[in-house]
Short mmCIF file of C-alpha atoms in Angstrom, two decimals:
data_model
loop_
_atom_site.label_atom_id
_atom_site.label_comp_id
_atom_site.label_asym_id
_atom_site.label_seq_id
_atom_site.Cartn_x
_atom_site.Cartn_y
_atom_site.Cartn_z
CA UNK A 1 -47.18 2.89 13.10
CA UNK A 2 -46.11 4.01 9.69
CA UNK A 3 -44.55 1.15 7.68
CA UNK A 4 -41.28 1.53 5.89
CA UNK A 5 -41.24 -0.28 2.44
CA UNK A 6 -37.75 -1.21 1.02
CA UNK A 7 -37.92 -1.56 -2.77
CA UNK A 8 -34.99 -2.99 -4.72
CA UNK A 9 -32.98 -6.11 -5.49
CA UNK A 10 -31.74 -9.10 -3.58
CA UNK A 11 -28.55 -7.24 -2.25
CA UNK A 12 -26.69 -6.23 0.78
CA UNK A 13 -28.54 -2.91 0.40
CA UNK A 14 -31.97 -4.29 1.11
CA UNK A 15 -30.46 -6.69 3.70
CA UNK A 16 -28.96 -3.74 5.59
CA UNK A 17 -32.13 -1.76 5.49
CA UNK A 18 -34.14 -4.60 6.88
CA UNK A 19 -31.56 -4.79 9.85
CA UNK A 20 -31.37 -1.08 10.43
CA UNK A 21 -35.11 -0.72 10.74
CA UNK A 22 -35.76 -3.96 12.59
CA UNK A 23 -33.27 -3.25 15.36
CA UNK A 24 -35.03 0.12 15.83
CA UNK A 25 -38.40 -1.77 16.12
CA UNK A 26 -39.77 0.01 13.04
CA UNK A 27 -42.04 -2.26 10.91
CA UNK A 28 -40.10 -3.05 7.71
CA UNK A 29 -41.52 -4.63 4.53
CA UNK A 30 -39.66 -5.64 1.32
CA UNK A 31 -40.44 -5.60 -2.38
CA UNK A 32 -37.47 -7.54 -3.82
CA UNK A 33 -36.89 -7.53 -7.51
CA UNK A 34 -35.12 -10.75 -8.53
CA UNK A 35 -34.28 -12.94 -11.59
CA UNK A 36 -35.37 -15.96 -9.51
CA UNK A 37 -38.69 -16.13 -7.53
CA UNK A 38 -37.37 -19.15 -5.70
CA UNK A 39 -36.89 -18.12 -1.94
CA UNK A 40 -33.60 -20.04 -1.71
CA UNK A 41 -31.99 -17.88 -4.34
CA UNK A 42 -32.74 -14.71 -2.53
CA UNK A 43 -30.57 -14.47 0.73
CA UNK A 44 -31.84 -11.06 1.84
CA UNK A 45 -35.27 -12.27 2.66
CA UNK A 46 -33.94 -14.67 5.26
CA UNK A 47 -33.37 -11.73 7.59
CA UNK A 48 -35.48 -12.14 10.75
CA UNK A 49 -36.49 -8.51 10.60
CA UNK A 50 -38.85 -8.51 7.72
CA UNK A 51 -42.45 -8.17 8.69
CA UNK A 52 -43.34 -9.35 5.20
CA UNK A 53 -41.65 -9.48 1.77
CA UNK A 54 -42.77 -9.81 -1.96
CA UNK A 55 -40.55 -11.38 -4.52
CA UNK A 56 -41.18 -9.73 -8.09
CA UNK A 57 -39.58 -10.11 -11.33
CA UNK A 58 -39.59 -6.41 -12.39
CA UNK A 59 -40.06 -2.95 -11.07
CA UNK A 60 -43.47 -2.76 -12.65
CA UNK A 61 -44.61 -5.61 -10.70
CA UNK A 62 -43.22 -3.95 -7.66
CA UNK A 63 -45.12 -0.76 -8.38
CA UNK A 64 -48.31 -2.93 -8.59
CA UNK A 65 -47.58 -4.37 -5.13
CA UNK A 66 -47.49 -0.79 -3.81
CA UNK A 67 -50.72 -0.01 -5.45
CA UNK A 68 -52.48 -3.15 -4.40
CA UNK A 69 -51.05 -4.17 -1.21
CA UNK A 70 -50.21 -0.88 0.58
CA UNK A 71 -52.60 1.73 -1.02
CA UNK A 72 -55.05 1.68 1.81
CA UNK A 73 -52.85 1.90 4.84
CA UNK A 74 -54.21 3.90 7.83
CA UNK A 75 -50.89 5.64 8.14
CA UNK A 76 -48.79 6.67 5.05
CA UNK A 77 -45.85 4.16 4.51
CA UNK A 78 -42.41 5.50 3.77
CA UNK A 79 -40.93 4.04 0.58
CA UNK A 80 -37.15 3.79 0.36
CA UNK A 81 -35.61 2.54 -2.97
CA UNK A 82 -32.36 0.48 -2.85
CA UNK A 83 -31.80 0.02 -6.54
CA UNK A 84 -31.60 2.42 -9.54
CA UNK A 85 -34.64 0.66 -11.22
CA UNK A 86 -36.76 1.08 -8.14
CA UNK A 87 -35.56 4.68 -7.80
CA UNK A 88 -36.57 5.39 -11.37
CA UNK A 89 -40.16 3.94 -11.38
CA UNK A 90 -40.95 5.61 -7.99
CA UNK A 91 -39.72 8.94 -9.59
CA UNK A 92 -41.72 8.39 -12.74
CA UNK A 93 -44.89 7.90 -10.60
CA UNK A 94 -44.47 10.48 -7.98
CA UNK A 95 -47.71 12.27 -8.58
CA UNK A 96 -49.74 9.06 -8.23
CA UNK A 97 -47.55 7.45 -5.39
CA UNK A 98 -47.29 10.58 -3.31
CA UNK A 99 -50.97 10.48 -2.53
CA UNK A 100 -50.52 7.51 -0.28
CA UNK A 101 -46.75 7.26 0.34
CA UNK A 102 -43.79 9.35 1.64
CA UNK A 103 -41.15 9.29 -1.24
CA UNK A 104 -37.71 10.44 -2.02
CA UNK A 105 -37.76 13.29 -4.56
CA UNK A 106 -36.27 16.49 -5.82
CA UNK A 107 -38.79 19.21 -4.75
CA UNK A 108 -41.56 16.67 -5.10
CA UNK A 109 -41.33 16.79 -8.95
CA UNK A 110 -41.74 13.68 -11.22
CA UNK A 111 -38.75 12.90 -13.56
CA UNK A 112 -36.14 14.96 -11.78
CA UNK A 113 -34.29 12.03 -10.39
CA UNK A 114 -34.48 10.12 -13.70
CA UNK A 115 -33.04 13.21 -15.39
CA UNK A 116 -30.05 13.17 -12.91
CA UNK A 117 -29.39 9.45 -13.22
CA UNK A 118 -28.14 10.41 -16.71
CA UNK A 119 -24.39 10.94 -16.03
CA UNK A 120 -24.01 13.60 -18.59
CA UNK A 121 -26.72 15.56 -16.72
CA UNK A 122 -24.88 14.92 -13.54
CA UNK A 123 -21.82 16.65 -15.14
CA UNK A 124 -24.12 19.75 -15.77
CA UNK A 125 -25.63 19.36 -12.25
CA UNK A 126 -22.24 19.48 -10.58
CA UNK A 127 -21.03 22.54 -12.66
CA UNK A 128 -24.22 24.27 -11.64
CA UNK A 129 -23.57 23.53 -8.00
CA UNK A 130 -19.97 24.61 -8.23
CA UNK A 131 -18.63 21.17 -7.62
CA UNK A 132 -15.64 19.48 -9.28
CA UNK A 133 -16.42 16.87 -11.94
CA UNK A 134 -14.52 15.50 -14.95
CA UNK A 135 -15.16 16.99 -18.38
CA UNK A 136 -17.81 14.71 -20.03
CA UNK A 137 -19.17 13.93 -23.45
CA UNK A 138 -22.19 11.88 -24.71
CA UNK A 139 -21.45 9.81 -27.85
CA UNK A 140 -24.69 8.71 -29.55
CA UNK A 141 -25.52 6.46 -32.58
CA UNK A 142 -22.98 3.84 -31.62
CA UNK A 143 -25.44 1.32 -33.04
CA UNK A 144 -25.30 2.97 -36.45
CA UNK A 145 -21.66 3.70 -36.44
CA UNK A 146 -22.44 7.38 -37.21
CA UNK A 147 -20.89 8.92 -34.11
CA UNK A 148 -18.49 11.84 -33.59
CA UNK A 149 -15.57 11.57 -31.26
CA UNK A 150 -13.64 14.57 -32.42
CA UNK A 151 -14.01 16.53 -29.16
CA UNK A 152 -12.76 13.76 -26.87
CA UNK A 153 -9.66 14.41 -24.78
CA UNK A 154 -7.36 11.40 -24.00
CA UNK A 155 -6.88 9.45 -21.82
CA UNK A 156 -10.59 8.96 -20.99
CA UNK A 157 -13.13 6.72 -19.47
CA UNK A 158 -15.96 4.98 -21.25
CA UNK A 159 -19.16 4.00 -19.21
CA UNK A 160 -22.92 3.91 -19.59
CA UNK A 161 -24.91 6.98 -19.74
CA UNK A 162 -27.44 5.37 -17.19
CA UNK A 163 -26.70 2.39 -15.07
CA UNK A 164 -29.61 0.33 -16.44
CA UNK A 165 -28.26 0.96 -19.94
CA UNK A 166 -25.06 -1.16 -19.34
CA UNK A 167 -22.83 -2.89 -16.95
CA UNK A 168 -19.76 -1.82 -14.81
CA UNK A 169 -17.79 -4.52 -16.47
CA UNK A 170 -17.94 -2.35 -19.60
CA UNK A 171 -16.20 0.64 -18.03
CA UNK A 172 -12.98 1.01 -19.68
CA UNK A 173 -9.91 3.42 -19.86
CA UNK A 174 -8.97 4.37 -23.36
CA UNK A 175 -5.59 5.99 -24.36
CA UNK A 176 -6.06 7.02 -27.96
CA UNK A 177 -8.64 7.58 -30.70
CA UNK A 178 -7.91 4.37 -32.62
CA UNK A 179 -8.46 2.28 -29.33
CA UNK A 180 -11.80 4.25 -28.77
CA UNK A 181 -13.09 3.52 -32.19
CA UNK A 182 -12.24 -0.21 -31.74
CA UNK A 183 -13.86 -0.29 -28.32
CA UNK A 184 -17.09 1.49 -29.54
CA UNK A 185 -17.38 -1.32 -32.06
CA UNK A 186 -17.26 -3.86 -29.26
CA UNK A 187 -20.00 -2.00 -27.47
CA UNK A 188 -22.01 -1.88 -30.70
CA UNK A 189 -21.93 -5.72 -30.67
CA UNK A 190 -23.28 -5.52 -27.05
CA UNK A 191 -26.22 -3.40 -28.20
CA UNK A 192 -25.18 -0.09 -26.87
CA UNK A 193 -26.70 2.99 -28.52
CA UNK A 194 -24.73 5.57 -26.57
CA UNK A 195 -21.98 5.97 -23.90
CA UNK A 196 -20.73 8.65 -21.58
CA UNK A 197 -17.04 9.52 -22.11
CA UNK A 198 -15.19 11.32 -19.36
CA UNK A 199 -11.70 12.70 -19.22
CA UNK A 200 -9.53 10.42 -17.12
CA UNK A 201 -8.61 11.85 -13.76
CA UNK A 202 -5.43 10.76 -12.06
CA UNK A 203 -6.92 10.16 -8.61
CA UNK A 204 -5.21 9.46 -5.34
CA UNK A 205 -8.05 7.02 -4.39
CA UNK A 206 -11.73 6.58 -4.50
CA UNK A 207 -14.27 7.27 -1.75
CA UNK A 208 -17.81 6.61 -0.88
CA UNK A 209 -20.05 9.30 0.69
CA UNK A 210 -23.42 7.87 1.69
CA UNK A 211 -26.15 8.91 4.19
CA UNK A 212 -29.49 10.69 4.10
CA UNK A 213 -30.69 14.16 3.44
CA UNK A 214 -33.63 14.94 5.79
CA UNK A 215 -36.04 17.83 4.97
CA UNK A 216 -36.76 19.23 8.26
CA UNK A 217 -33.39 19.30 10.07
CA UNK A 218 -30.14 21.04 8.91
CA UNK A 219 -28.05 18.22 10.22
CA UNK A 220 -27.07 15.64 7.63
CA UNK A 221 -26.05 12.19 8.71
CA UNK A 222 -23.40 10.56 6.58
CA UNK A 223 -20.27 8.39 6.27
CA UNK A 224 -17.11 9.03 4.41
CA UNK A 225 -14.94 6.06 3.51
CA UNK A 226 -12.01 5.21 1.31
CA UNK A 227 -11.86 2.17 -1.08
CA UNK A 228 -9.18 0.22 0.96
CA UNK A 229 -9.77 -2.62 -1.31
CA UNK A 230 -11.93 -3.38 -4.34
CA UNK A 231 -13.01 -6.52 -6.22
CA UNK A 232 -12.29 -6.95 -8.96
CA UNK A 233 -9.00 -4.95 -8.18
CA UNK A 234 -9.49 -3.10 -11.48
CA UNK A 235 -12.80 -1.25 -12.10
CA UNK A 236 -14.31 -3.24 -9.21
CA UNK A 237 -16.69 -2.20 -6.28
CA UNK A 238 -15.37 -1.61 -2.84
CA UNK A 239 -14.88 -4.72 -0.79
CA UNK A 240 -13.31 -3.21 2.22
CA UNK A 241 -13.86 0.42 3.61
CA UNK A 242 -11.57 2.60 5.59
CA UNK A 243 -13.51 5.27 7.49
CA UNK A 244 -12.24 8.84 6.81
CA UNK A 245 -12.00 11.38 9.68
CA UNK A 246 -9.81 14.00 7.93
CA UNK A 247 -11.23 17.33 8.68
CA UNK A 248 -10.65 18.75 5.35
CA UNK A 249 -12.27 16.05 3.48
CA UNK A 250 -15.24 15.82 6.07
CA UNK A 251 -15.84 19.49 5.38
CA UNK A 252 -15.91 19.16 1.61
CA UNK A 253 -18.28 16.21 2.06
CA UNK A 254 -20.52 18.36 4.10
CA UNK A 255 -20.49 21.04 1.38
CA UNK A 256 -21.56 18.54 -1.30
CA UNK A 257 -24.51 17.23 0.73
CA UNK A 258 -25.73 20.66 1.67
CA UNK A 259 -25.47 21.80 -1.99
CA UNK A 260 -27.65 18.67 -2.95
CA UNK A 261 -30.11 19.44 -0.08
CA UNK A 262 -30.30 23.07 -1.24
CA UNK A 263 -31.09 21.83 -4.76
CA UNK A 264 -34.20 20.19 -3.38
CA UNK A 265 -33.42 16.47 -2.74
CA UNK A 266 -34.77 14.66 0.17
CA UNK A 267 -34.00 11.00 0.60
CA UNK A 268 -31.22 8.46 1.05
CA UNK A 269 -28.12 9.17 -1.03
CA UNK A 270 -24.95 7.41 -2.30
CA UNK A 271 -22.09 9.44 -3.92
CA UNK A 272 -18.84 8.03 -5.43
CA UNK A 273 -15.98 10.44 -5.06
CA UNK A 274 -12.35 10.82 -6.13
CA UNK A 275 -9.69 12.39 -3.83
CA UNK A 276 -7.24 14.33 -5.98
CA UNK A 277 -4.57 16.25 -3.86
CA UNK A 278 -6.49 18.16 -1.25
CA UNK A 279 -9.75 18.17 -3.23
CA UNK A 280 -12.86 16.01 -3.71
CA UNK A 281 -14.23 15.46 -7.20
CA UNK A 282 -17.65 13.92 -7.88
CA UNK A 283 -17.70 10.67 -9.87
CA UNK A 284 -21.35 9.63 -9.61
CA UNK A 285 -24.45 10.41 -7.47
CA UNK A 286 -27.08 7.79 -6.95
CA UNK A 287 -30.43 9.01 -5.73
CA UNK A 288 -31.14 5.99 -3.67
CA UNK A 289 -29.91 4.19 -0.59
CA UNK A 290 -26.25 2.86 -0.55
CA UNK A 291 -25.24 -0.70 -0.76
CA UNK A 292 -22.65 0.26 1.94
CA UNK A 293 -25.35 0.57 4.50
CA UNK A 294 -23.76 -2.25 6.52
CA UNK A 295 -21.04 0.24 7.43
CA UNK A 296 -23.44 2.15 9.83
CA UNK A 297 -24.16 -0.24 12.75
CA UNK A 298 -21.12 -0.12 15.02
CA UNK A 299 -21.36 3.59 15.30
CA UNK A 300 -25.26 3.48 15.60
CA UNK A 301 -25.50 6.03 12.90
CA UNK A 302 -28.79 4.99 11.56
CA UNK A 303 -29.31 7.48 8.85
CA UNK A 304 -32.28 5.87 7.23
CA UNK A 305 -34.06 5.81 10.58
CA UNK A 306 -33.21 9.53 10.86
CA UNK A 307 -34.71 10.13 7.46
CA UNK A 308 -37.81 8.12 8.37
CA UNK A 309 -38.48 9.97 11.57
CA UNK A 310 -37.82 13.44 9.98
CA UNK A 311 -40.08 12.52 7.07
CA UNK A 312 -42.91 11.88 9.70
CA UNK A 313 -42.19 14.98 11.45
CA UNK A 314 -40.76 13.25 14.62
CA UNK A 315 -37.80 14.27 16.70
CA UNK A 316 -34.29 12.89 15.69
CA UNK A 317 -32.42 14.67 18.51
CA UNK A 318 -31.99 11.33 20.37
CA UNK A 319 -30.09 9.81 17.46
CA UNK A 320 -26.38 9.93 16.55
CA UNK A 321 -25.52 11.98 13.46
CA UNK A 322 -21.66 11.45 13.45
CA UNK A 323 -19.05 8.88 12.83
CA UNK A 324 -17.43 7.97 15.96
CA UNK A 325 -15.03 5.12 16.20
CA UNK A 326 -15.12 2.66 13.33
CA UNK A 327 -11.97 1.99 11.22
CA UNK A 328 -12.98 -0.75 8.73
CA UNK A 329 -16.18 -2.27 7.23
CA UNK A 330 -15.98 -5.35 4.92
CA UNK A 331 -18.13 -7.20 2.40
CA UNK A 332 -16.91 -10.61 3.30
CA UNK A 333 -17.68 -12.41 0.08
CA UNK A 334 -16.77 -9.54 -2.11
CA UNK A 335 -13.41 -9.40 -0.44
CA UNK A 336 -12.97 -13.27 -0.48
CA UNK A 337 -12.82 -12.77 -4.40
CA UNK A 338 -9.38 -11.26 -3.99
CA UNK A 339 -8.30 -14.58 -2.19
CA UNK A 340 -9.79 -16.71 -4.85
CA UNK A 341 -8.01 -14.74 -7.54
CA UNK A 342 -4.79 -15.08 -5.42
CA UNK A 343 -4.51 -11.26 -5.11
CA UNK A 344 -4.41 -11.47 -1.35
CA UNK A 345 -3.90 -14.05 1.25
CA UNK A 346 -6.37 -15.85 3.40
CA UNK A 347 -4.54 -14.53 6.44
CA UNK A 348 -4.99 -10.95 5.21
CA UNK A 349 -8.69 -11.62 4.50
CA UNK A 350 -9.23 -13.08 7.98
CA UNK A 351 -7.21 -10.30 9.68
CA UNK A 352 -9.58 -7.73 8.18
CA UNK A 353 -12.77 -9.75 9.05
CA UNK A 354 -11.67 -9.36 12.60
CA UNK A 355 -10.52 -5.78 12.33
CA UNK A 356 -13.72 -4.72 10.80
CA UNK A 357 -16.40 -3.34 13.07
CA UNK A 358 -19.04 -3.90 10.39
CA UNK A 359 -19.84 -6.76 8.10
CA UNK A 360 -22.09 -6.98 5.07
CA UNK A 361 -23.50 -10.46 5.96
CA UNK A 362 -22.24 -11.30 9.45
CA UNK A 363 -24.75 -9.88 12.03
CA UNK A 364 -25.37 -10.74 15.55
CA UNK A 365 -28.78 -12.58 15.97
CA UNK A 366 -29.39 -12.42 12.23
CA UNK A 367 -27.24 -15.15 10.76
CA UNK A 368 -29.63 -16.90 8.31
CA UNK A 369 -28.63 -14.56 5.26
CA UNK A 370 -24.96 -15.50 5.79
CA UNK A 371 -25.79 -19.15 5.98
CA UNK A 372 -27.94 -18.90 2.96
CA UNK A 373 -25.04 -17.32 0.88
CA UNK A 374 -22.48 -19.93 2.34
CA UNK A 375 -24.95 -22.79 1.38
CA UNK A 376 -25.45 -21.52 -2.22
CA UNK A 377 -21.70 -21.02 -2.73
CA UNK A 378 -20.72 -24.44 -1.40
CA UNK A 379 -23.48 -26.17 -3.53
CA UNK A 380 -22.28 -24.28 -6.70
CA UNK A 381 -18.71 -25.36 -5.99
CA UNK A 382 -19.79 -29.05 -5.51
CA UNK A 383 -21.84 -28.98 -8.69
CA UNK A 384 -18.70 -27.80 -10.64
CA UNK A 385 -16.62 -30.53 -9.07
CA UNK A 386 -19.14 -33.30 -9.79
#
């Protein structure tokens, strides 16, 4: 049976992938990039569903694992990246890896995904596909101070051009030119060389569109969710999802995914969206699996499994392709951050733990990753007290 290899960081993304393949009896292997090679520091590897995992300190080491440990498999393994770094190194080495592995790609060409990880290129990409996207500019030479911001419209948002070039905590709304100059000087001290600047959009709310784009079927399995809560509450990531069933928004989400498919992409996908009035606007496209995968279980919409079977030329007709009944999904510890910041009550947090049909950590018959995170948080707290 073809193995599936999950390549990415110690994250709910890899954990969710181990679970989704494990409960479907598909052999799942992990290459986990991590800053600590100690087992106790990597909660995702405690899932019972891994056949085997490898802890590595870089994507380059992960690539070597692919070449040395999986190169001579009798049946081609399917590689599924769960981090930007893993997606990039796989894309950079498509010509070599495609000889022995099934890979996500855009028309099977090396460098295409890397190009579209550049958020300015995503702006051009969206315009080519006729999709709504905020006007964008790249500001270069921040490190030298010789940059030009004369074309920028305000208010605006400043963010890294590529995710690996910066941090989400550095995403900032700017109201006027003097503030932008001051902020670029701050980023200069953080060793930024360039940034993306986008026109600020007055959105109703943010959404997540995630699923997979198979090659051999026209049906595309996906979820569409609203950011019901985020942590941090400003410029944070979604901590509690509310599933969206609005026919207009579902139709627009379909259109986006079909256009990406027509462009030539095959693989798992994670798209950040804005709802503005009756329309959907693109914010960011990630050509890898979504960290929100934990939202798939209650509806049994196992989109990575659909992609796996489709890749191997096997039937997917017996699998569910549609959202059915779920209302909420929650990342328990991310959402707990709002309680610790006194921005929501313990009662509200517990209420949505029980109202949510899917949880990032709590999972029937696979409790060890949850216990690992709890143990680490408790011991860290005790160390600070002592």
